[in-house]
PDB file of C-alpha atoms in Angstrom:
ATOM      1  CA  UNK A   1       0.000   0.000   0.000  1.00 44.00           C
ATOM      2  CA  UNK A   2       1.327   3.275  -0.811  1.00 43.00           C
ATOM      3  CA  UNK A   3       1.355   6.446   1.527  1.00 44.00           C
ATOM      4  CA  UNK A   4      -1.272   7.814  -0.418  1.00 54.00           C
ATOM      5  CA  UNK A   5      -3.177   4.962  -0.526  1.00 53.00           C
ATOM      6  CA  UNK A   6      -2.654   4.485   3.503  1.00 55.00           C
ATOM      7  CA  UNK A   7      -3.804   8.319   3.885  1.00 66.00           C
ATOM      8  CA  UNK A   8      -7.086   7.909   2.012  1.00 67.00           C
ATOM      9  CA  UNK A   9      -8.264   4.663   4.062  1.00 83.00           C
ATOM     10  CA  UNK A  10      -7.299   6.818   6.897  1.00 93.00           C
ATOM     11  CA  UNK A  11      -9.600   9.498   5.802  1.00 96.00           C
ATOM     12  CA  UNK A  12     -12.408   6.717   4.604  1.00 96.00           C
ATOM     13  CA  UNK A  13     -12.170   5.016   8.417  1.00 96.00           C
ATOM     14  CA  UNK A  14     -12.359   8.854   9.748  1.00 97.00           C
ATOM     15  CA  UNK A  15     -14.703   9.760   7.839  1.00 97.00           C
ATOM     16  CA  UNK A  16     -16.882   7.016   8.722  1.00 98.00           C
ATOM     17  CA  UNK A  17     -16.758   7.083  12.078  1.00 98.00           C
ATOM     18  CA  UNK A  18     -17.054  10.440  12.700  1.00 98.00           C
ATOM     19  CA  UNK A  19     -20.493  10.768  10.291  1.00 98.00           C
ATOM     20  CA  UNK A  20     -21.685   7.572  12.472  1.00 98.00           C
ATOM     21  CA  UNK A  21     -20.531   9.047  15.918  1.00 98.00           C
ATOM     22  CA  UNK A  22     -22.483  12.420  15.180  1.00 98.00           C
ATOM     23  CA  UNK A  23     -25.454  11.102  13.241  1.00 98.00           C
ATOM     24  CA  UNK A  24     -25.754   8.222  16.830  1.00 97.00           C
ATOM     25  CA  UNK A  25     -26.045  12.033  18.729  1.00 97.00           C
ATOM     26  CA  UNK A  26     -28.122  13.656  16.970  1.00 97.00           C
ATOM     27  CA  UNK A  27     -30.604  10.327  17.300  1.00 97.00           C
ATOM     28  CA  UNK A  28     -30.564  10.810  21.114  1.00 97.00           C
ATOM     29  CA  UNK A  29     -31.185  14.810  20.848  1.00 97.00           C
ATOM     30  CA  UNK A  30     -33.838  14.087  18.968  1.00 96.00           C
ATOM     31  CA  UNK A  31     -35.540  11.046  20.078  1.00 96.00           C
ATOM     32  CA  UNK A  32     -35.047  12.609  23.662  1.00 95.00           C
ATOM     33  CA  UNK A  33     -32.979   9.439  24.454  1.00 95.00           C
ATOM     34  CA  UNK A  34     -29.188  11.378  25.544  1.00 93.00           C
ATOM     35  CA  UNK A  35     -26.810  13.208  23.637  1.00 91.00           C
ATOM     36  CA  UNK A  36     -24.617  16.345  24.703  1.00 94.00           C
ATOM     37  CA  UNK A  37     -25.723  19.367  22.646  1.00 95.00           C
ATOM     38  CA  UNK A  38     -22.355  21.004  23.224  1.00 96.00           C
ATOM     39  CA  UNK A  39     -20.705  17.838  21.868  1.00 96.00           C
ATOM     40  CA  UNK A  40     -22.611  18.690  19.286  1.00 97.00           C
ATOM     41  CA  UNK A  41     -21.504  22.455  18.496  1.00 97.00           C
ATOM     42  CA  UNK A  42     -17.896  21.327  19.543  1.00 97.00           C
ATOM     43  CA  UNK A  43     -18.215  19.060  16.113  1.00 98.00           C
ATOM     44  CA  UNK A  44     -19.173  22.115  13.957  1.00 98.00           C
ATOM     45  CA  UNK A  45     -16.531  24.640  12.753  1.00 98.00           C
ATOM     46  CA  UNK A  46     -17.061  28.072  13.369  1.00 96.00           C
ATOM     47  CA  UNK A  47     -18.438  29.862   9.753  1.00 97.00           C
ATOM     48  CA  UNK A  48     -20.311  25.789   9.458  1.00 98.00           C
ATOM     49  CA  UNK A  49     -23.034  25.957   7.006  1.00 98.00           C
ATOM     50  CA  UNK A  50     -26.223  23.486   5.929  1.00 98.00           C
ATOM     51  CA  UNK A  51     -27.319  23.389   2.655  1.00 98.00           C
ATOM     52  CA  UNK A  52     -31.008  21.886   3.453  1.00 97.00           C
ATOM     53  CA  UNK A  53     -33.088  19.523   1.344  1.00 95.00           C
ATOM     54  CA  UNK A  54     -35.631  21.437   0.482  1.00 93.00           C
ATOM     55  CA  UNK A  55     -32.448  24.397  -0.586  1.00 95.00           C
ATOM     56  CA  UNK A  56     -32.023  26.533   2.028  1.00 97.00           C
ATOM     57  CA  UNK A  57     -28.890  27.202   3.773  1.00 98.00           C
ATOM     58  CA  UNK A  58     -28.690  27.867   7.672  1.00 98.00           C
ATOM     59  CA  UNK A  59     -25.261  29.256   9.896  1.00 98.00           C
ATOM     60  CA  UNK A  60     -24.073  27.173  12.336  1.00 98.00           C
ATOM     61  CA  UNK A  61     -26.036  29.211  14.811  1.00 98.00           C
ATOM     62  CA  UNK A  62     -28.997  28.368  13.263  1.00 98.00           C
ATOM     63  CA  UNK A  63     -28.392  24.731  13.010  1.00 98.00           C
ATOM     64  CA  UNK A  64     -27.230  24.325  16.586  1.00 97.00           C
ATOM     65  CA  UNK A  65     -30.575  26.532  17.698  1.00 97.00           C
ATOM     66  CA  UNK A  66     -32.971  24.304  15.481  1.00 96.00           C
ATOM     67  CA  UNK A  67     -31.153  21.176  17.026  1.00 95.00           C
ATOM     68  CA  UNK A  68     -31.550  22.364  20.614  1.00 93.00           C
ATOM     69  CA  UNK A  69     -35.252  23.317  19.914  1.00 94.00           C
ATOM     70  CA  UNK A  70     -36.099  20.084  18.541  1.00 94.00           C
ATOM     71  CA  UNK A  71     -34.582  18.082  21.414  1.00 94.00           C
ATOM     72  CA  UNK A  72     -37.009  14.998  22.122  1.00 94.00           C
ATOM     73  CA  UNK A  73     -39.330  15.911  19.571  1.00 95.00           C
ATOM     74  CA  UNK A  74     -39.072  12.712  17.437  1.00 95.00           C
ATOM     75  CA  UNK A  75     -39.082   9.942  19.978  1.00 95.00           C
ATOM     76  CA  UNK A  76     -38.073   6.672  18.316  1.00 95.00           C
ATOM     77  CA  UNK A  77     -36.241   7.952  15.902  1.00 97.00           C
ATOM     78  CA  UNK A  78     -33.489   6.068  14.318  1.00 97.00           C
ATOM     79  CA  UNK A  79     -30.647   7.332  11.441  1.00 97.00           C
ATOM     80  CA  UNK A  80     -28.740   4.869   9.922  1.00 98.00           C
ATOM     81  CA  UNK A  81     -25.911   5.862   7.883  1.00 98.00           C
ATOM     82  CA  UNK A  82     -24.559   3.965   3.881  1.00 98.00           C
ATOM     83  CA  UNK A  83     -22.201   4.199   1.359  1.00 97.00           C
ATOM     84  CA  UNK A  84     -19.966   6.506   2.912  1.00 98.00           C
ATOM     85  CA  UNK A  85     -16.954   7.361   0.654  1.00 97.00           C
ATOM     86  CA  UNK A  86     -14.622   9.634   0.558  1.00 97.00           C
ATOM     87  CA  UNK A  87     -14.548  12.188  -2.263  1.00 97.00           C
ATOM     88  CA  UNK A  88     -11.762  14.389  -1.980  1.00 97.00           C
ATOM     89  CA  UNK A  89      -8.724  14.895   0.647  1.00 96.00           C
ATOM     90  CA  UNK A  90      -6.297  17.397   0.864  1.00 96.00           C
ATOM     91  CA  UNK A  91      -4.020  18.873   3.732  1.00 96.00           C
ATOM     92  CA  UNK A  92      -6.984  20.946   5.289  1.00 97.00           C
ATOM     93  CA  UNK A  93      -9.715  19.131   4.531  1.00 97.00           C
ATOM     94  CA  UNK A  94     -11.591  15.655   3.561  1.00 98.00           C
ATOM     95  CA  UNK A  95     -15.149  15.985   1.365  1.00 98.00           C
ATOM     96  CA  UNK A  96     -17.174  12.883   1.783  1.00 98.00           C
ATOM     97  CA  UNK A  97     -20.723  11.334   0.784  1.00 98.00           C
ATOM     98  CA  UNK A  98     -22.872   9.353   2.125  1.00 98.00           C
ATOM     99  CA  UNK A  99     -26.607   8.032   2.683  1.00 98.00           C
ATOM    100  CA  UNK A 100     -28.498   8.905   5.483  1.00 98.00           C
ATOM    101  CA  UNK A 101     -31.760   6.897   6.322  1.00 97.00           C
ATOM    102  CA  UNK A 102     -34.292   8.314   9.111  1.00 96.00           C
ATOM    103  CA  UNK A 103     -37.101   6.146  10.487  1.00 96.00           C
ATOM    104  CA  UNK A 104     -39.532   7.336  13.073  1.00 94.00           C
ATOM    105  CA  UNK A 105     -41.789   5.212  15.249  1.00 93.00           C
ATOM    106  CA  UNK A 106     -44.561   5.602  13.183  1.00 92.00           C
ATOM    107  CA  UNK A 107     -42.547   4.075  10.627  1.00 91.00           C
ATOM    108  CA  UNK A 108     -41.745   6.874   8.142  1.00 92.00           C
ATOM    109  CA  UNK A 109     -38.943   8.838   7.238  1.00 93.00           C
ATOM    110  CA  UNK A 110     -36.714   9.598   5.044  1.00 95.00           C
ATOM    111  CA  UNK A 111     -33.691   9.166   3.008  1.00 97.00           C
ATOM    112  CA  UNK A 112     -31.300  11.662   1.734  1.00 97.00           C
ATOM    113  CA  UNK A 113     -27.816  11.901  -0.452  1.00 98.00           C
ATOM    114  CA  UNK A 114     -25.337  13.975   1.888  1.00 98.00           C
ATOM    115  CA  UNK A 115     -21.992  15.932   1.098  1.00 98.00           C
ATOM    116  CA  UNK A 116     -19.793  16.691   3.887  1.00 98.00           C
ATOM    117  CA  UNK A 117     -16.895  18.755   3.951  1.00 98.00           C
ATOM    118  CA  UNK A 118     -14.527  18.713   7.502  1.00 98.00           C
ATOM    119  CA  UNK A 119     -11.903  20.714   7.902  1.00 98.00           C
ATOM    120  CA  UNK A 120      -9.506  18.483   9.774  1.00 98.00           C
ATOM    121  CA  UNK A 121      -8.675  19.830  13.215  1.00 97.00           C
ATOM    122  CA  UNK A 122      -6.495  17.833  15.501  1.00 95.00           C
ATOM    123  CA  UNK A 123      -8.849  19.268  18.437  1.00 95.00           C
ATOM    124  CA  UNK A 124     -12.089  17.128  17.464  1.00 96.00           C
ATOM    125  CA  UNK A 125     -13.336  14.161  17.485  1.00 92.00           C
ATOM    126  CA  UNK A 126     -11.454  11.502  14.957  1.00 96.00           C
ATOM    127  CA  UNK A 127      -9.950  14.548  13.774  1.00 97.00           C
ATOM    128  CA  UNK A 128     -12.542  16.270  11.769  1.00 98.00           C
ATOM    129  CA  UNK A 129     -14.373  18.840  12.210  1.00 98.00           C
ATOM    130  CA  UNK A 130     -17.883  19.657  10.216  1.00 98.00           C
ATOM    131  CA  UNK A 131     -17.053  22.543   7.959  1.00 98.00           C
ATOM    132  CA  UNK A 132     -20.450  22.271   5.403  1.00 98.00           C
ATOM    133  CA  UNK A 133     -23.035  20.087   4.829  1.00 98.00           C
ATOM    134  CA  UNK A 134     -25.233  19.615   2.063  1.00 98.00           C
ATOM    135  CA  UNK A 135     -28.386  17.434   1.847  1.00 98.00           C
ATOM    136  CA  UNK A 136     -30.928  16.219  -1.177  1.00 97.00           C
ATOM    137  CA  UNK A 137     -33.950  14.336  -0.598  1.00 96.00           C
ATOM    138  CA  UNK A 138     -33.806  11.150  -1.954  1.00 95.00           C
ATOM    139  CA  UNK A 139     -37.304   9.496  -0.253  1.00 79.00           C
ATOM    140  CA  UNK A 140     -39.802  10.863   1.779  1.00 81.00           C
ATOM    141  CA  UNK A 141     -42.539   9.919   3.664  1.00 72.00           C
TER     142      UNK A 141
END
C-alpha cells in the first residue's frame, strides 16, 4: 500500500466514524434518548453551514438553535448511515458522501444523499471537524 493509498483509508475510516458518531447524537437529541448538545456544536466549525433539502442554507447558529429546539421531539427515531466514501482529501480538509436513512416510530422517514466537507482539526473528534453540509432528498414519507 502506498502512503497515499494508507492516507485515504485513513480518511475513509475517519470519515466514517465520525459521520456515524455524530449522526448516533443527533438520534438521542432528537428522540429525547441522551446526547450532549455542546458535543454537538464542539463538532461544527465556526463559519459551518447546511445546505437543506428542500435548498435553504442555515449558519451554524442556526443549526445548533434548530437542534436544541427540537430536542425529544421525534421519539423513536433512528438514522442509519450507507455508502460513505470519501470524495476528496487534501491537507486541510476531507469531502465525503454518504446516505443517510431516518425512520420514526410511526414508521416513516426519510432518506437523503449527503456531502460533507470537515476541515480536519487535531482538536475534534477523529480529527474532523464539520465545515459544510449539504443534503438532497432522496425518499420521503
Amino acid at each position: 500500500m502506498t502512503e497515499s493509498s494508507a492516507a485515504a483509508g485513513d480518511d475513509a475510516v475517519a470519515c466514517r466514524a465520525e459521520i456515524v458518531r455524530l449522526h448516533e447524537l443527533i438520534e438521542g437529541l432528537l428522540s429525547g434518548t441522551g446526547g450532549d448538545p455542546a458535543e454537538f456544536a464542539h463538532a461544527h466549525a465556526p463559519g459551518f453551514t447546511l445546505v437543506e433539502p428542500g435548498g435553504g442554507t442555515l449558519s451554524r447558529a442556526e443549526v445548533l438553535a434548530m437542534v436544541d429546539g427540537a430536542r425529544g421531539v421525534v421519539p423513536g427515531l433512528r438514522i442509519g448511515i450507507e455508502d460513505v466514501r470519501v470524495v476528496a482529501s487534501a491537507s486541510e480538509f476531507v469531502v465525503a458522501s454518504y446516505r443517510e436513512v431516518q425512520v420514526r416510530a410511526d414508521g416513516g422517514g426519510d432518506v437523503r444523499a449527503v456531502t460533507v466537507v470537515f476541515a480536519r482539526d487535531a482538536s475534534a473528534v477523529h480529527g474532523l471537524r464539520w465545515r459544510h453540509l449539504h443534503e438532497t432528498w432522496v425518499e420521503r414519507s
